[in-house]
């Protein structure tokens, strides 16, 4: 037989099989079409959930978010997911299908995010000398006096600094096995964190003598510390801000911080100004401050400080860190770990 006829015969014989396979492929599996897995969705949107159903005849579909049922259907019509009813962050959408005596389930991992933060710029107002041996962890400006906390085991200090000259006027050393972190001033006391020792210290701000201490709770690391006039706010390097009782410094709650890309981790040194928390973001490859609403956890603005420091930078242990606010001039004092300069800057919306 002619080879061409043989090939044609084989193809014709295979057509019923190919047709069955094609039909099966078209049916596909039970899965989310919208929203796609790992989607970022602006909170407030109403999203029509669409799924691929392998068969038209179904008994019911149960829709859930993180295991909590929010809708039941007995047909394949679209369901509206109102994101306003849920908090920011990662969510797991699921749809459980009941059909022909069988069960199937589909998932879609999504993240509810806020609008993009407003971009802010900076203007350098003054430049001051800074102790380049200071591994800066916290700054606070208090009626003309600059307080600074420094880190590293065996080198950690709480100090008073002359802003104009950068000279250390007074200091107290932490124990050799303690790594100092952020600090703040409230009334006549200075409050300072340690990194991994799960303990903070309270000092008389005038004499720098220790007058008390406090233990950490769920947030076991110390990074940044500030005060909003009614409570302390603490960071621990995650994307959470923790609220502490103003007297006992025990945790009373926390809030997760998000921007339009999702969680914002590495929250470091903190400063509270006009209802917002200004937080250094601890990254070696960028110099950035996030402006956070502490009631919602949303990053409402970001300040890019790339290009501020003109000194040589090491890949690690030379990061941008330290924020102090000068209410008399409405400017900020910023520096970094082992920097030889401290800058007074004015922040303005782009």
CSV table of C-alpha atoms in Angstrom, one decimal:
chain,number,residue,atom,x,y,z
A,1,UNK,CA,0.0,0.0,0.0
A,2,UNK,CA,1.2,3.5,-0.7
A,3,UNK,CA,2.9,5.0,2.3
A,4,UNK,CA,0.8,8.1,2.1
A,5,UNK,CA,-2.4,6.1,2.3
A,6,UNK,CA,-1.0,4.1,5.2
A,7,UNK,CA,-0.2,7.4,7.1
A,8,UNK,CA,-3.7,8.7,6.3
A,9,UNK,CA,-5.2,5.5,7.6
A,10,UNK,CA,-3.3,5.8,10.9
A,11,UNK,CA,-4.4,9.4,11.3
A,12,UNK,CA,-8.0,8.5,10.7
A,13,UNK,CA,-7.8,5.7,13.1
A,14,UNK,CA,-6.4,8.0,15.8
A,15,UNK,CA,-9.0,10.7,15.3
A,16,UNK,CA,-11.5,9.3,17.8
A,17,UNK,CA,-8.7,9.0,20.4
A,18,UNK,CA,-7.5,12.5,19.8
A,19,UNK,CA,-11.1,13.8,20.0
A,20,UNK,CA,-11.5,12.2,23.4
A,21,UNK,CA,-8.1,13.6,24.6
A,22,UNK,CA,-9.0,17.0,23.3
A,23,UNK,CA,-12.4,17.1,25.0
A,24,UNK,CA,-10.7,16.0,28.2
A,25,UNK,CA,-8.1,18.7,27.9
A,26,UNK,CA,-10.7,21.3,27.3
A,27,UNK,CA,-12.5,20.4,30.5
A,28,UNK,CA,-9.3,20.9,32.5
A,29,UNK,CA,-9.2,20.8,36.2
A,30,UNK,CA,-11.1,22.6,38.9
A,31,UNK,CA,-9.1,25.8,39.5
A,32,UNK,CA,-9.2,29.6,40.0
A,33,UNK,CA,-9.1,31.6,36.8
A,34,UNK,CA,-9.5,34.9,38.6
A,35,UNK,CA,-7.8,36.0,40.8
A,36,UNK,CA,-4.7,34.2,39.6
A,37,UNK,CA,-2.5,32.7,42.3
A,38,UNK,CA,-0.1,35.1,44.0
A,39,UNK,CA,-2.1,38.2,42.9
A,40,UNK,CA,-1.8,41.5,44.7
A,41,UNK,CA,-5.2,43.1,45.1
A,42,UNK,CA,-5.9,46.6,46.2
A,43,UNK,CA,-8.0,46.5,49.4
A,44,UNK,CA,-11.5,47.9,48.7
A,45,UNK,CA,-11.8,46.3,45.3
A,46,UNK,CA,-14.8,44.0,44.6
A,47,UNK,CA,-13.3,41.0,42.7
A,48,UNK,CA,-15.4,38.6,40.6
A,49,UNK,CA,-14.2,35.1,41.4
A,50,UNK,CA,-14.1,32.9,38.3
A,51,UNK,CA,-13.3,29.2,38.3
A,52,UNK,CA,-12.8,26.6,35.7
A,53,UNK,CA,-15.5,23.9,36.3
A,54,UNK,CA,-14.7,20.5,34.7
A,55,UNK,CA,-18.5,19.8,34.4
A,56,UNK,CA,-21.5,21.9,34.1
A,57,UNK,CA,-23.7,19.9,36.4
A,58,UNK,CA,-22.8,20.5,40.1
A,59,UNK,CA,-24.4,20.2,43.5
A,60,UNK,CA,-22.8,23.2,45.3
A,61,UNK,CA,-19.7,25.3,45.7
A,62,UNK,CA,-18.5,26.6,49.1
A,63,UNK,CA,-16.2,29.7,49.0
A,64,UNK,CA,-13.9,30.5,51.9
A,65,UNK,CA,-11.1,32.9,53.0
A,66,UNK,CA,-8.5,31.4,55.3
A,67,UNK,CA,-11.0,28.7,56.1
A,68,UNK,CA,-13.9,31.0,56.9
A,69,UNK,CA,-16.9,30.5,54.7
A,70,UNK,CA,-18.3,33.6,53.0
A,71,UNK,CA,-20.5,32.3,50.2
A,72,UNK,CA,-22.3,29.1,49.1
A,73,UNK,CA,-23.6,28.6,45.5
A,74,UNK,CA,-25.6,25.8,43.8
A,75,UNK,CA,-24.4,26.9,40.3
A,76,UNK,CA,-21.3,28.0,38.5
A,77,UNK,CA,-22.0,31.8,38.4
A,78,UNK,CA,-19.4,34.3,39.5
A,79,UNK,CA,-19.1,35.2,43.2
A,80,UNK,CA,-18.1,38.7,44.2
A,81,UNK,CA,-15.3,38.9,46.8
A,82,UNK,CA,-15.5,42.2,48.7
A,83,UNK,CA,-12.0,42.9,49.9
A,84,UNK,CA,-13.2,45.7,52.1
A,85,UNK,CA,-14.5,43.0,54.5
A,86,UNK,CA,-10.9,41.7,55.2
A,87,UNK,CA,-7.7,43.0,56.6
A,88,UNK,CA,-4.5,43.7,54.7
A,89,UNK,CA,-2.0,40.9,54.1
A,90,UNK,CA,-1.9,37.3,52.7
A,91,UNK,CA,-5.2,35.5,52.2
A,92,UNK,CA,-6.0,32.0,51.0
A,93,UNK,CA,-9.1,31.8,48.8
A,94,UNK,CA,-10.6,28.4,48.5
A,95,UNK,CA,-13.6,26.9,46.6
A,96,UNK,CA,-14.9,23.5,47.5
A,97,UNK,CA,-16.8,21.7,44.8
A,98,UNK,CA,-19.5,19.0,45.3
A,99,UNK,CA,-20.5,17.2,42.2
A,100,UNK,CA,-21.6,13.7,41.2
A,101,UNK,CA,-20.9,12.4,44.7
A,102,UNK,CA,-17.4,13.7,44.7
A,103,UNK,CA,-15.5,16.6,46.2
A,104,UNK,CA,-12.8,18.8,44.7
A,105,UNK,CA,-11.1,22.0,46.0
A,106,UNK,CA,-9.2,24.9,44.4
A,107,UNK,CA,-7.0,27.5,46.0
A,108,UNK,CA,-5.6,30.9,45.1
A,109,UNK,CA,-3.1,32.7,47.4
A,110,UNK,CA,-3.6,36.5,47.2
A,111,UNK,CA,-2.3,39.6,49.1
A,112,UNK,CA,-4.5,42.5,50.0
A,113,UNK,CA,-2.5,45.7,49.7
A,114,UNK,CA,-3.0,49.5,50.1
A,115,UNK,CA,-2.3,52.2,47.5
A,116,UNK,CA,1.3,53.0,46.7
A,117,UNK,CA,3.0,55.2,49.3
A,118,UNK,CA,3.6,58.9,48.5
A,119,UNK,CA,7.2,59.6,47.4
A,120,UNK,CA,9.1,62.1,49.5
A,121,UNK,CA,12.4,63.9,48.9
A,122,UNK,CA,14.9,65.5,51.3
A,123,UNK,CA,16.8,68.7,51.4
A,124,UNK,CA,20.1,68.9,53.4
A,125,UNK,CA,19.9,71.9,55.8
A,126,UNK,CA,23.1,71.3,57.8
A,127,UNK,CA,25.9,68.7,58.0
A,128,UNK,CA,27.6,67.9,61.3
A,129,UNK,CA,30.6,65.7,62.4
A,130,UNK,CA,29.7,62.3,63.7
A,131,UNK,CA,31.8,59.8,65.6
A,132,UNK,CA,32.7,57.3,63.0
A,133,UNK,CA,33.3,54.6,65.6
A,134,UNK,CA,29.6,54.8,66.7
A,135,UNK,CA,27.6,51.9,65.5
A,136,UNK,CA,24.4,54.0,65.5
A,137,UNK,CA,21.2,52.3,66.6
A,138,UNK,CA,19.0,55.2,67.9
A,139,UNK,CA,18.9,59.0,67.9
A,140,UNK,CA,16.8,61.4,69.9
A,141,UNK,CA,16.9,65.2,70.1
A,142,UNK,CA,15.7,66.7,73.4
A,143,UNK,CA,15.7,70.4,73.9
A,144,UNK,CA,19.1,71.0,72.4
A,145,UNK,CA,20.7,67.8,73.5
A,146,UNK,CA,21.3,64.9,71.2
A,147,UNK,CA,21.1,61.4,72.6
A,148,UNK,CA,22.5,58.4,70.8
A,149,UNK,CA,22.5,54.7,71.4
A,150,UNK,CA,25.2,52.4,69.8
A,151,UNK,CA,25.5,48.7,69.3
A,152,UNK,CA,27.9,45.8,69.0
A,153,UNK,CA,28.9,43.5,71.9
A,154,UNK,CA,31.6,45.2,74.0
A,155,UNK,CA,31.0,48.6,72.3
A,156,UNK,CA,27.3,49.4,73.1
A,157,UNK,CA,26.6,52.7,74.8
A,158,UNK,CA,24.0,55.3,75.6
A,159,UNK,CA,25.5,58.8,75.1
A,160,UNK,CA,24.9,62.5,75.1
A,161,UNK,CA,26.4,64.2,72.1
A,162,UNK,CA,27.2,67.8,71.2
A,163,UNK,CA,25.4,68.2,67.9
A,164,UNK,CA,27.7,70.9,66.5
A,165,UNK,CA,30.9,69.1,67.0
A,166,UNK,CA,29.9,65.4,67.3
A,167,UNK,CA,31.8,65.1,70.5
A,168,UNK,CA,30.6,62.7,73.2
A,169,UNK,CA,29.7,64.7,76.3
A,170,UNK,CA,28.7,61.8,78.5
A,171,UNK,CA,28.1,58.1,78.1
A,172,UNK,CA,27.3,54.8,79.9
A,173,UNK,CA,28.5,51.4,78.7
A,174,UNK,CA,26.3,48.3,78.4
A,175,UNK,CA,27.5,44.9,79.6
A,176,UNK,CA,30.0,43.3,77.3
A,177,UNK,CA,27.5,40.6,76.3
A,178,UNK,CA,24.8,43.1,75.3
A,179,UNK,CA,24.2,44.5,71.9
A,180,UNK,CA,22.6,48.0,72.2
A,181,UNK,CA,19.7,49.0,70.0
A,182,UNK,CA,17.1,51.8,69.6
A,183,UNK,CA,16.2,54.3,72.3
A,184,UNK,CA,13.9,57.2,73.1
A,185,UNK,CA,13.3,59.9,75.7
A,186,UNK,CA,10.1,60.3,77.7
A,187,UNK,CA,10.0,62.9,80.5
A,188,UNK,CA,13.2,62.7,82.6
A,189,UNK,CA,14.0,59.1,81.5
A,190,UNK,CA,15.8,57.5,78.6
A,191,UNK,CA,14.6,54.0,77.4
A,192,UNK,CA,17.0,51.8,75.5
A,193,UNK,CA,16.7,48.3,73.9
A,194,UNK,CA,19.1,45.4,73.6
A,195,UNK,CA,19.0,43.2,70.5
A,196,UNK,CA,19.0,39.6,71.6
A,197,UNK,CA,19.1,39.9,75.4
A,198,UNK,CA,15.3,40.2,75.6
A,199,UNK,CA,15.6,43.2,78.0
A,200,UNK,CA,15.4,46.9,77.9
A,201,UNK,CA,16.9,49.5,80.3
A,202,UNK,CA,15.6,52.7,81.8
A,203,UNK,CA,18.0,55.5,82.7
A,204,UNK,CA,17.9,59.0,84.2
A,205,UNK,CA,18.4,61.1,81.2
A,206,UNK,CA,20.4,63.7,83.0
A,207,UNK,CA,22.9,61.4,84.9
A,208,UNK,CA,22.5,58.3,82.6
A,209,UNK,CA,22.3,56.2,85.7
A,210,UNK,CA,20.2,53.1,85.3
A,211,UNK,CA,16.9,53.3,87.3
A,212,UNK,CA,15.0,50.3,85.9
A,213,UNK,CA,14.6,47.6,83.3
A,214,UNK,CA,11.9,45.7,81.5
A,215,UNK,CA,11.5,42.3,79.8
A,216,UNK,CA,10.3,41.6,76.3
A,217,UNK,CA,7.2,39.4,75.7
A,218,UNK,CA,6.1,38.0,72.3
A,219,UNK,CA,8.5,40.4,70.5
A,220,UNK,CA,11.7,38.8,71.7
A,221,UNK,CA,14.1,41.1,69.8
A,222,UNK,CA,14.8,44.8,70.2
A,223,UNK,CA,15.4,47.0,67.2
A,224,UNK,CA,13.6,50.4,67.4
A,225,UNK,CA,11.7,52.3,70.1
A,226,UNK,CA,9.6,55.4,70.1
A,227,UNK,CA,6.7,57.0,72.1
A,228,UNK,CA,3.5,58.5,70.7
A,229,UNK,CA,2.5,60.4,73.9
A,230,UNK,CA,0.4,57.6,75.3
A,231,UNK,CA,2.3,54.4,74.7
A,232,UNK,CA,5.7,53.0,73.5
A,233,UNK,CA,6.0,51.6,70.0
A,234,UNK,CA,8.7,48.9,69.4
A,235,UNK,CA,10.1,47.2,66.3
A,236,UNK,CA,11.8,43.9,66.2
A,237,UNK,CA,13.0,43.6,62.6
A,238,UNK,CA,9.8,42.0,61.3
A,239,UNK,CA,6.9,43.8,59.6
A,240,UNK,CA,5.2,44.4,63.0
A,241,UNK,CA,5.0,47.4,65.3
A,242,UNK,CA,4.4,46.4,69.0
A,243,UNK,CA,2.6,48.7,71.5
A,244,UNK,CA,3.9,48.8,75.0
A,245,UNK,CA,2.2,50.0,78.2
A,246,UNK,CA,3.6,53.4,79.1
A,247,UNK,CA,4.4,52.4,82.7
A,248,UNK,CA,5.1,48.7,82.8
A,249,UNK,CA,6.3,48.4,79.1
A,250,UNK,CA,4.5,45.2,78.7
A,251,UNK,CA,3.0,44.5,75.3
A,252,UNK,CA,-0.6,45.5,74.8
A,253,UNK,CA,-0.9,44.7,71.1
A,254,UNK,CA,0.7,44.9,67.7
A,255,UNK,CA,0.0,45.8,64.1
A,256,UNK,CA,1.4,44.5,60.8
A,257,UNK,CA,2.9,47.0,58.4
A,258,UNK,CA,2.1,46.8,54.6
A,259,UNK,CA,2.7,48.8,51.4
A,260,UNK,CA,1.5,48.2,47.9
A,261,UNK,CA,3.9,45.2,47.5
A,262,UNK,CA,2.7,43.4,50.7
A,263,UNK,CA,4.5,43.1,54.0
A,264,UNK,CA,7.2,45.6,54.9
A,265,UNK,CA,9.8,43.8,57.0
A,266,UNK,CA,13.1,45.0,58.5
A,267,UNK,CA,11.5,47.9,60.4
A,268,UNK,CA,14.4,49.3,62.5
A,269,UNK,CA,15.0,52.7,64.3
A,270,UNK,CA,11.7,54.6,64.9
A,271,UNK,CA,10.6,58.2,65.5
A,272,UNK,CA,7.1,59.4,66.1
A,273,UNK,CA,6.2,62.7,64.5
A,274,UNK,CA,2.7,64.3,64.0
A,275,UNK,CA,0.8,61.1,64.3
A,276,UNK,CA,3.1,59.0,62.1
A,277,UNK,CA,5.9,56.5,62.8
A,278,UNK,CA,9.0,57.2,60.8
A,279,UNK,CA,11.0,53.9,60.4
A,280,UNK,CA,14.4,53.2,59.0
A,281,UNK,CA,14.2,50.2,56.7
A,282,UNK,CA,17.2,48.0,57.4
A,283,UNK,CA,18.7,47.2,54.0
A,284,UNK,CA,22.3,47.4,52.9
A,285,UNK,CA,21.5,48.3,49.3
A,286,UNK,CA,19.1,51.2,49.9
A,287,UNK,CA,18.6,54.1,52.3
A,288,UNK,CA,14.9,54.5,53.0
A,289,UNK,CA,12.5,55.7,55.6
A,290,UNK,CA,8.9,54.5,55.7
A,291,UNK,CA,6.2,56.8,57.0
A,292,UNK,CA,3.7,54.6,58.8
A,293,UNK,CA,0.2,55.2,60.1
A,294,UNK,CA,0.3,53.3,63.5
A,295,UNK,CA,-3.4,52.9,63.6
A,296,UNK,CA,-3.7,51.1,60.3
A,297,UNK,CA,-0.2,49.7,59.7
A,298,UNK,CA,-0.2,51.3,56.2
A,299,UNK,CA,3.0,52.8,54.8
A,300,UNK,CA,1.6,56.2,53.6
A,301,UNK,CA,4.9,57.6,52.4
A,302,UNK,CA,8.6,56.7,51.7
A,303,UNK,CA,11.7,58.9,51.7
A,304,UNK,CA,14.5,57.8,49.5
A,305,UNK,CA,17.9,58.9,51.0
A,306,UNK,CA,20.1,57.4,48.3
A,307,UNK,CA,23.0,59.8,47.6
A,308,UNK,CA,22.8,61.5,51.0
A,309,UNK,CA,26.1,60.1,52.4
A,310,UNK,CA,29.2,60.8,50.3
A,311,UNK,CA,31.6,58.7,52.4
A,312,UNK,CA,32.9,55.2,51.5
A,313,UNK,CA,30.4,52.5,52.3
A,314,UNK,CA,31.0,48.9,53.2
A,315,UNK,CA,28.6,46.2,52.0
A,316,UNK,CA,27.5,45.4,55.6
A,317,UNK,CA,27.6,47.2,59.0
A,318,UNK,CA,27.5,50.6,57.3
A,319,UNK,CA,23.7,51.0,56.9
A,320,UNK,CA,21.6,54.1,57.1
A,321,UNK,CA,20.2,54.2,60.6
A,322,UNK,CA,19.1,56.8,63.2
A,323,UNK,CA,16.3,59.3,63.1
A,324,UNK,CA,15.7,62.3,65.4
A,325,UNK,CA,13.2,65.0,65.0
A,326,UNK,CA,13.9,68.7,65.8
A,327,UNK,CA,10.4,70.2,66.6
A,328,UNK,CA,11.8,73.8,66.7
A,329,UNK,CA,12.9,73.7,63.1
A,330,UNK,CA,10.6,70.8,61.9
A,331,UNK,CA,13.7,69.1,60.5
A,332,UNK,CA,15.2,65.6,61.0
A,333,UNK,CA,18.6,64.5,62.1
A,334,UNK,CA,19.8,61.3,60.3
A,335,UNK,CA,23.0,59.3,60.1
A,336,UNK,CA,24.2,55.7,59.7
A,337,UNK,CA,26.3,53.0,61.4
A,338,UNK,CA,30.0,54.1,61.5
A,339,UNK,CA,29.3,57.2,59.4
A,340,UNK,CA,31.5,60.3,59.9
A,341,UNK,CA,28.7,62.7,59.2
A,342,UNK,CA,25.2,63.5,60.6
A,343,UNK,CA,22.7,65.4,58.5
A,344,UNK,CA,19.9,67.8,59.3
A,345,UNK,CA,17.4,67.4,56.6
A,346,UNK,CA,14.0,68.7,55.6
A,347,UNK,CA,11.5,66.2,54.2
A,348,UNK,CA,9.0,67.3,51.6
A,349,UNK,CA,6.5,65.6,49.3
A,350,UNK,CA,7.6,65.2,45.7
